[in-house]
Amino acid sequence: MSNKVYIETLGCPKNFNDTEVFSAGLLNAGYEITDNPESADIIIVNTCAFINDAKKESIDRIFDMASFNKKLVVSGCLAERYHNELMEEMPEVDLFVGVNDYERLPMLLKDQKCRYDAVSSIVRDYVPLEERKLEKGQYTATIKIAEGCDNKCAYCVIPGIRGKFRSKKKEDVIKETEYLASLGIKELILIAQDVTNYGMDIYGHYALPELVKEICRVDGIEWVRLMYCYEDRITDELIQVMRDEDKVCKYIDIPIQHASDAVLNSMKRRSTKESITDKLERLRTNIPDIRIRTTLIVGFPGETEEDFDELYDFVESARFARLGVFAYSQEENTVAGEMENQIDEEIKNERLESIMELQREISFELNKEFIGKTVKVLVEGEDEDGSYYGRTEYDAPEIDNSVLFSSEKKLNPGDFVNVYIKDAYDYDLVGECE
């Protein structure tokens, strides 16, 4: 049996979580995971298809991997969304696997003799796979508490790819948390398309607060981080848990997308500018040291100059600690994709750059407030000059800020240290280990 597998993963943390899960399944089935595509017998590209740029990146990587002339498998969102077209247009690919088919992957690799489209598009109850393949020395991990999405945002293709929202049972989440803690994981990042909707489908109420409290009881886990929270489902109970549980990072990711009620309504979002403003105030009143991350979309169909100015002014006044911006991507099979008044790409990019320039200034101003203070830092690595870098509880891996610091003692990735902040840049802090 050809059993060496190389895996290339693209896209969001949910995709990387999927890769960790199905990699464990491959190992249990007797396959070997290699980090070298040249030595592999099988190459798997786990793809993203959220926006046009992600689709282009996925297609480019597929062709890159095809050049190795190995058995080639395409999995993930691109395969789920476009498997019929790709089957015709990409003869280089031997096997297409959808997002609901990962538990079948070992069998599919073993039995498949010729080109095969194995995308089932069957939305099953969320059946958790207990094991994960983590990197040696890994100290931070995601835990997917739900799959799919019931929100019908006008611009988004995810419900059509991932299916309806399905929560993982609390006991399964806790079991996985204990498993990850036993492997040395110290930072646990809760992810889903909408973590704040957790439990509504199986328990009849928003059960995230009670889940977080149970996770905090697991020994070994030191930081618990919440990503992808919808504003209207951030309850007073959740705010209280975030305030009172020491392990919960004083950080929350709330992708508001816009601040103009006209645009929010066109996007089919449930929030309004007033509800967003109120929620930010309640979070900051109850958790004074909280840092809030958000994501915005500029250039949505019909977004006027007045709409954009309103968004710009809102960002200026809201002073988000962390912020990312996407230029709207017109996607087929979405409500927004069929809308008139699509915005010119040049205008989209101008608006994006304008917001990001504003955010750079805000980030620098907020960073300067740390100068002269001591912060707890999770060590991530050491530079060639012997200095170290890491993150505070206010920063998620890969997407947020870093702390650059010196230390007289030898440190290892995964250590927690106290760092005295001496200087600040737009997105990074500089200090020395106490």
Coordinates of C-alpha atoms in Angstrom, one line a residue:
M1 CA 0.0 0.0 0.0
S2 CA 1.2 3.5 -0.9
N3 CA 1.2 5.0 2.6
K4 CA 3.3 8.2 2.8
V5 CA 0.9 11.2 2.8
Y6 CA 1.8 14.9 2.5
I7 CA -0.9 17.4 3.5
E8 CA -1.2 21.0 2.4
T9 CA -3.8 23.0 4.4
L10 CA -5.2 26.3 3.3
G11 CA -7.7 28.7 4.8
C12 CA -9.1 29.3 8.3
P13 CA -8.4 27.6 11.7
K14 CA -11.4 25.4 11.1
N15 CA -9.7 23.8 8.1
F16 CA -6.5 23.3 10.1
N17 CA -8.6 21.6 12.8
D18 CA -10.1 19.3 10.2
T19 CA -6.6 18.4 9.0
E20 CA -5.4 17.5 12.5
V21 CA -8.5 15.3 12.9
F22 CA -8.3 13.4 9.6
S23 CA -4.5 13.1 10.0
A24 CA -5.0 11.2 13.2
G25 CA -7.4 8.9 11.3
L26 CA -4.8 8.3 8.6
L27 CA -2.1 7.4 11.2
N28 CA -4.5 5.0 12.9
A29 CA -5.1 3.3 9.6
G30 CA -1.4 2.7 9.0
Y31 CA -0.5 5.7 6.9
E32 CA 2.6 7.8 7.5
I33 CA 2.5 11.6 7.5
T34 CA 5.5 13.3 5.8
D35 CA 6.4 17.0 5.6
N36 CA 8.0 16.5 2.2
P37 CA 5.8 16.2 -0.9
E38 CA 8.6 14.7 -3.0
S39 CA 8.8 11.7 -0.7
A40 CA 5.0 11.2 -0.5
D41 CA 3.0 8.6 -2.3
I42 CA -0.2 10.7 -1.8
I43 CA -0.7 14.4 -1.6
I44 CA -3.8 15.9 0.0
V45 CA -4.6 19.6 -0.5
N46 CA -7.2 20.7 2.1
T47 CA -8.7 23.8 0.4
C48 CA -10.6 27.0 1.2
A49 CA -13.3 28.5 -1.0
F50 CA -14.7 31.4 1.1
I51 CA -13.8 34.2 -1.2
N52 CA -12.2 34.6 -4.7
D53 CA -8.7 35.1 -3.4
A54 CA -9.0 31.9 -1.3
K55 CA -10.3 30.0 -4.3
K56 CA -7.4 31.2 -6.5
E57 CA -4.9 30.3 -3.8
S58 CA -6.4 26.8 -3.5
I59 CA -6.3 26.2 -7.3
D60 CA -2.7 27.4 -7.5
R61 CA -1.6 25.1 -4.8
I62 CA -3.4 22.1 -6.4
F63 CA -1.5 22.7 -9.6
D64 CA 1.7 23.2 -7.6
M65 CA 1.2 19.8 -6.0
A66 CA 0.2 18.1 -9.3
S67 CA 3.7 18.8 -10.5
F68 CA 5.0 16.1 -8.2
N69 CA 3.1 13.4 -10.1
K70 CA 1.8 11.7 -7.0
K71 CA -1.7 10.5 -6.2
L72 CA -3.5 13.8 -5.7
V73 CA -6.4 14.3 -3.4
V74 CA -8.4 17.6 -3.0
S75 CA -10.5 18.0 0.1
G76 CA -12.2 20.7 2.0
C77 CA -14.4 23.6 1.0
L78 CA -13.3 24.0 -2.7
A79 CA -14.0 20.3 -3.3
E80 CA -17.3 20.5 -1.5
R81 CA -18.4 23.5 -3.5
Y82 CA -17.1 22.8 -6.9
H83 CA -16.5 19.0 -7.1
N84 CA -18.6 18.6 -10.3
E85 CA -16.7 21.3 -12.2
L86 CA -13.3 20.3 -10.8
M87 CA -13.9 16.7 -11.8
E88 CA -14.1 17.8 -15.4
E89 CA -11.5 20.6 -15.4
M90 CA -8.8 19.1 -13.2
P91 CA -7.8 15.7 -14.6
E92 CA -4.7 15.9 -12.5
V93 CA -6.7 15.2 -9.4
D94 CA -7.4 11.6 -8.5
L95 CA -9.9 12.0 -5.6
F96 CA -12.2 14.7 -4.3
V97 CA -13.3 14.5 -0.7
G98 CA -15.9 16.8 0.9
V99 CA -16.1 18.4 4.4
N100 CA -18.5 15.7 5.6
D101 CA -16.4 12.8 4.5
Y102 CA -13.2 12.9 6.5
E103 CA -13.9 9.8 8.5
R104 CA -14.1 7.9 5.2
L105 CA -10.7 9.2 4.0
P106 CA -8.6 6.1 5.0
M107 CA -11.0 3.8 3.2
L108 CA -11.2 6.0 0.2
L109 CA -7.4 6.2 -0.2
K110 CA -7.2 2.4 0.1
D111 CA -10.0 1.4 -2.2
Q112 CA -9.9 4.1 -4.9
K113 CA -8.4 2.7 -8.1
C114 CA -9.2 5.4 -10.6
R115 CA -10.4 9.0 -10.5
Y116 CA -13.2 9.4 -8.1
D117 CA -15.5 12.1 -6.8
A118 CA -16.3 11.0 -3.2
V119 CA -18.0 14.2 -2.1
S120 CA -21.2 13.0 -0.4
S121 CA -22.7 16.4 0.4
I122 CA -24.6 14.6 3.2
V123 CA -24.9 16.7 6.3
R124 CA -24.6 14.4 9.3
D125 CA -25.0 15.0 13.0
Y126 CA -21.7 16.2 14.4
V127 CA -19.8 13.0 15.1
P128 CA -16.6 14.0 17.0
L129 CA -13.4 12.2 16.1
E130 CA -11.5 11.9 19.4
E131 CA -7.9 11.9 18.3
R132 CA -5.8 14.7 16.7
K133 CA -2.4 14.8 15.2
L134 CA -0.6 17.7 16.8
E135 CA 2.9 19.0 16.1
K136 CA 5.7 18.0 18.5
G137 CA 5.8 20.6 21.3
Q138 CA 2.5 22.2 20.3
Y139 CA 1.1 24.3 23.1
T140 CA -1.9 26.0 21.5
A141 CA -4.8 24.2 19.8
T142 CA -8.3 24.9 18.4
I143 CA -11.3 23.0 19.5
K144 CA -14.3 23.0 17.1
I145 CA -17.4 23.1 19.3
A146 CA -19.9 23.1 16.3
E147 CA -20.0 22.6 12.6
G148 CA -22.1 24.4 9.9
C149 CA -24.1 27.6 10.1
D150 CA -27.7 28.6 10.3
N151 CA -27.1 32.3 9.6
K152 CA -28.1 33.5 6.2
C153 CA -25.8 36.3 5.6
A154 CA -26.2 37.6 2.0
Y155 CA -22.6 37.4 1.1
C156 CA -21.6 34.0 2.6
V157 CA -21.3 30.6 1.0
I158 CA -20.5 28.7 4.2
P159 CA -24.0 27.3 5.0
G160 CA -24.1 25.9 1.5
I161 CA -20.7 24.2 2.0
R162 CA -20.7 23.2 5.7
G163 CA -24.5 22.6 6.2
K164 CA -26.7 23.5 9.1
F165 CA -25.4 24.3 12.5
R166 CA -24.7 21.2 14.6
S167 CA -23.2 21.5 18.1
K168 CA -20.9 19.0 19.6
K169 CA -22.2 17.6 22.9
K170 CA -20.7 19.1 26.0
E171 CA -19.3 15.8 27.3
D172 CA -17.5 15.3 24.0
V173 CA -16.0 18.8 24.1
I174 CA -14.8 18.3 27.6
K175 CA -13.4 14.8 26.7
E176 CA -11.5 16.4 23.8
T177 CA -10.3 19.2 26.1
E178 CA -8.9 16.7 28.6
Y179 CA -7.2 14.8 25.7
L180 CA -5.6 18.0 24.4
A181 CA -4.5 19.0 27.9
S182 CA -2.9 15.6 28.3
L183 CA -0.8 16.3 25.2
G184 CA 0.5 19.5 26.7
I185 CA -1.9 22.1 25.2
K186 CA -2.0 25.2 27.4
E187 CA -4.1 27.6 25.2
L188 CA -7.5 26.4 23.9
I189 CA -9.2 28.3 21.2
L190 CA -12.9 27.7 20.8
I191 CA -14.0 27.9 17.2
A192 CA -17.2 27.4 15.1
Q193 CA -18.9 29.4 12.4
D194 CA -20.7 31.0 15.3
V195 CA -19.5 29.9 18.8
T196 CA -22.2 32.0 20.5
N197 CA -24.9 29.8 18.9
Y198 CA -23.5 26.8 20.7
G199 CA -26.1 24.4 22.2
M200 CA -29.2 26.0 20.8
D201 CA -29.8 23.0 18.5
I202 CA -29.3 20.3 21.1
Y203 CA -30.1 22.0 24.4
G204 CA -32.6 24.6 23.4
H205 CA -30.6 27.5 24.8
Y206 CA -27.3 29.3 24.3
A207 CA -25.0 27.0 26.3
L208 CA -21.6 28.5 25.6
P209 CA -21.3 30.1 29.1
E210 CA -21.8 26.8 30.9
L211 CA -19.5 25.0 28.4
V212 CA -16.7 27.6 29.0
K213 CA -17.0 27.2 32.8
E214 CA -16.6 23.4 32.5
I215 CA -13.6 23.8 30.2
C216 CA -12.0 26.1 32.7
R217 CA -12.1 23.2 35.3
V218 CA -9.8 21.1 33.1
D219 CA -6.3 21.0 34.6
G220 CA -3.4 22.0 32.3
I221 CA -5.4 24.5 30.2
E222 CA -4.3 28.0 31.1
W223 CA -5.9 30.2 28.5
V224 CA -9.4 29.8 26.9
R225 CA -10.0 32.0 23.9
L226 CA -13.3 32.8 22.1
M227 CA -13.4 33.3 18.3
Y228 CA -16.3 34.1 15.9
C229 CA -18.9 35.5 18.3
Y230 CA -22.1 37.1 16.9
E231 CA -22.9 40.3 18.7
D232 CA -26.6 39.6 19.3
R233 CA -25.8 36.3 21.0
I234 CA -23.3 37.6 23.5
T235 CA -25.4 37.3 26.5
D236 CA -25.0 38.8 29.9
E237 CA -24.3 35.4 31.3
L238 CA -21.4 35.0 28.8
I239 CA -20.0 38.4 29.7
Q240 CA -20.1 37.4 33.4
V241 CA -18.3 34.1 32.7
M242 CA -15.6 36.0 30.7
R243 CA -15.2 38.5 33.6
D244 CA -15.1 35.9 36.4
E245 CA -13.1 33.0 35.0
D246 CA -9.4 33.7 35.2
K247 CA -8.5 31.3 32.5
V248 CA -10.8 33.0 29.9
C249 CA -8.7 35.5 27.9
K250 CA -10.0 39.0 28.1
Y251 CA -10.3 39.0 24.4
I252 CA -13.3 38.4 22.1
D253 CA -13.6 38.2 18.3
I254 CA -16.9 39.8 17.1
P255 CA -17.1 40.1 13.3
I256 CA -19.5 43.0 13.0
Q257 CA -18.9 43.4 9.2
H258 CA -20.3 47.0 9.0
A259 CA -21.8 49.9 11.0
S260 CA -24.3 51.3 8.5
D261 CA -27.8 50.0 9.2
A262 CA -28.6 50.2 5.5
V263 CA -25.6 47.9 4.7
L264 CA -26.2 45.6 7.6
N265 CA -29.8 45.1 6.5
S266 CA -28.7 44.4 2.9
M267 CA -26.2 41.9 4.3
K268 CA -29.0 40.2 6.2
R269 CA -27.2 40.7 9.5
R270 CA -29.3 40.8 12.7
S271 CA -27.2 43.5 14.3
T272 CA -27.7 47.3 14.1
K273 CA -25.2 50.0 14.7
E274 CA -27.1 50.7 18.0
S275 CA -27.0 47.1 19.1
I276 CA -23.3 46.8 18.3
T277 CA -22.5 50.0 20.2
D278 CA -24.5 48.8 23.2
K279 CA -22.7 45.4 23.2
L280 CA -19.3 47.0 23.0
E281 CA -20.2 49.3 25.9
R282 CA -21.5 46.4 28.1
L283 CA -18.4 44.3 27.4
R284 CA -16.0 47.2 28.3
T285 CA -18.0 48.2 31.4
N286 CA -18.0 44.7 32.8
I287 CA -14.5 43.7 31.6
P288 CA -12.5 47.0 31.6
D289 CA -9.3 45.4 30.3
I290 CA -11.0 43.5 27.4
R291 CA -9.5 43.7 23.9
I292 CA -12.1 43.3 21.1
R293 CA -11.2 42.1 17.6
T294 CA -13.6 42.6 14.7
T295 CA -13.8 42.0 11.0
L296 CA -15.3 44.3 8.4
I297 CA -16.4 44.0 4.8
V298 CA -16.0 47.1 2.6
G299 CA -17.5 47.5 -0.9
F300 CA -20.6 45.5 -0.3
P301 CA -23.1 46.0 -3.2
G302 CA -24.8 49.3 -2.8
E303 CA -22.4 50.7 -0.2
T304 CA -22.5 54.4 -0.7
E305 CA -19.9 57.0 0.2
E306 CA -22.1 57.9 3.1
D307 CA -22.3 54.3 4.3
F308 CA -18.5 54.0 4.1
D309 CA -18.0 57.3 5.9
E310 CA -20.3 56.1 8.7
L311 CA -18.2 52.9 9.0
Y312 CA -15.0 54.9 9.0
D313 CA -16.3 57.2 11.8
F314 CA -17.5 54.2 13.8
V315 CA -14.1 52.5 13.6
E316 CA -12.6 55.8 14.7
S317 CA -14.8 56.1 17.7
A318 CA -15.1 52.4 18.7
R319 CA -11.3 52.0 18.8
F320 CA -11.1 48.2 18.3
A321 CA -7.9 46.7 19.6
R322 CA -7.7 44.3 16.7
L323 CA -9.3 44.7 13.3
G324 CA -9.2 43.0 9.9
V325 CA -10.9 44.2 6.6
F326 CA -12.0 42.2 3.6
A327 CA -13.0 43.8 0.2
Y328 CA -16.3 42.3 -0.7
S329 CA -16.0 39.2 -2.9
Q330 CA -18.9 38.6 -5.3
E331 CA -19.8 34.9 -4.9
E332 CA -22.2 32.8 -7.0
N333 CA -25.2 31.2 -5.3
T334 CA -25.4 34.0 -2.7
V335 CA -28.0 36.7 -2.4
A336 CA -25.4 39.5 -2.6
G337 CA -23.8 37.9 -5.7
E338 CA -27.0 38.7 -7.6
M339 CA -27.4 42.2 -6.3
E340 CA -27.2 45.2 -8.6
N341 CA -24.9 48.1 -7.7
Q342 CA -21.7 46.0 -7.4
I343 CA -18.8 48.2 -6.4
D344 CA -15.7 48.7 -8.5
E345 CA -12.7 46.8 -7.3
E346 CA -10.5 50.0 -7.2
I347 CA -13.0 51.7 -4.9
K348 CA -13.2 48.6 -2.7
N349 CA -9.4 48.6 -2.3
E350 CA -9.3 52.3 -1.6
R351 CA -11.8 51.9 1.2
L352 CA -10.0 48.9 2.6
E353 CA -6.7 50.8 2.7
S354 CA -8.4 53.8 4.3
I355 CA -9.8 51.7 7.2
M356 CA -6.5 49.9 7.7
E357 CA -4.5 53.1 7.8
L358 CA -6.9 54.4 10.5
Q359 CA -6.6 51.1 12.4
R360 CA -2.8 51.3 12.3
E361 CA -3.0 54.7 14.1
I362 CA -5.5 53.3 16.7
S363 CA -3.5 50.2 17.3
F364 CA -0.3 52.3 17.9
E365 CA -2.1 54.5 20.3
L366 CA -3.5 51.6 22.2
N367 CA -0.2 49.8 22.2
K368 CA 1.5 52.8 23.8
E369 CA -0.8 52.4 26.8
F370 CA 1.2 49.2 27.7
I371 CA 4.5 51.0 28.1
G372 CA 5.6 50.8 31.7
K373 CA 3.3 47.9 32.4
T374 CA 4.0 44.2 32.9
V375 CA 2.1 41.6 30.8
K376 CA 1.9 37.9 30.9
V377 CA 3.3 36.5 27.6
L378 CA 3.1 33.0 26.0
V379 CA 6.5 32.3 24.5
E380 CA 6.3 31.3 20.9
G381 CA 9.9 31.2 19.7
E382 CA 13.5 32.6 19.7
D383 CA 15.0 34.8 17.0
E384 CA 18.6 34.3 15.7
D385 CA 19.8 37.2 17.8
G386 CA 18.7 35.4 21.0
S387 CA 15.7 37.6 21.6
Y388 CA 12.2 36.0 22.0
Y389 CA 8.7 36.6 20.7
G390 CA 5.3 35.7 22.0
R391 CA 1.7 36.8 22.6
T392 CA -0.4 38.2 25.3
E393 CA -3.9 37.0 26.1
Y394 CA -5.1 39.8 23.9
D395 CA -3.7 38.2 20.8
A396 CA -4.8 35.2 18.9
P397 CA -2.1 33.2 17.0
E398 CA -1.3 34.0 13.4
I399 CA -3.7 37.0 13.1
D400 CA -2.9 39.4 16.0
N401 CA 0.1 41.3 17.6
S402 CA 3.3 40.0 19.0
V403 CA 5.6 40.9 22.0
L404 CA 9.3 41.0 21.2
F405 CA 11.4 40.7 24.3
S406 CA 14.8 39.8 25.8
S407 CA 15.4 37.3 28.5
E408 CA 18.5 36.4 30.6
K409 CA 17.2 32.9 31.1
K410 CA 16.6 30.3 28.5
L411 CA 13.0 30.0 27.5
N412 CA 11.0 27.4 25.5
P413 CA 7.9 27.7 23.3
G414 CA 4.9 27.3 25.5
D415 CA 6.4 28.9 28.6
F416 CA 4.5 31.7 30.3
V417 CA 6.6 34.7 31.4
N418 CA 6.0 38.2 32.7
V419 CA 7.4 40.9 30.4
Y420 CA 7.9 44.5 31.2
I421 CA 6.9 46.7 28.2
K422 CA 9.5 49.3 27.2
D423 CA 8.3 50.4 23.7
A424 CA 5.5 50.0 21.2
Y425 CA 5.0 49.9 17.5
D426 CA 1.9 49.9 15.3
Y427 CA 1.2 46.2 16.0
D428 CA 3.9 44.9 18.3
L429 CA 5.2 45.5 21.8
V430 CA 8.8 45.5 22.9
G431 CA 10.1 44.6 26.4
E432 CA 12.2 42.5 28.7
C433 CA 11.5 39.4 30.7
E434 CA 11.3 40.1 34.5

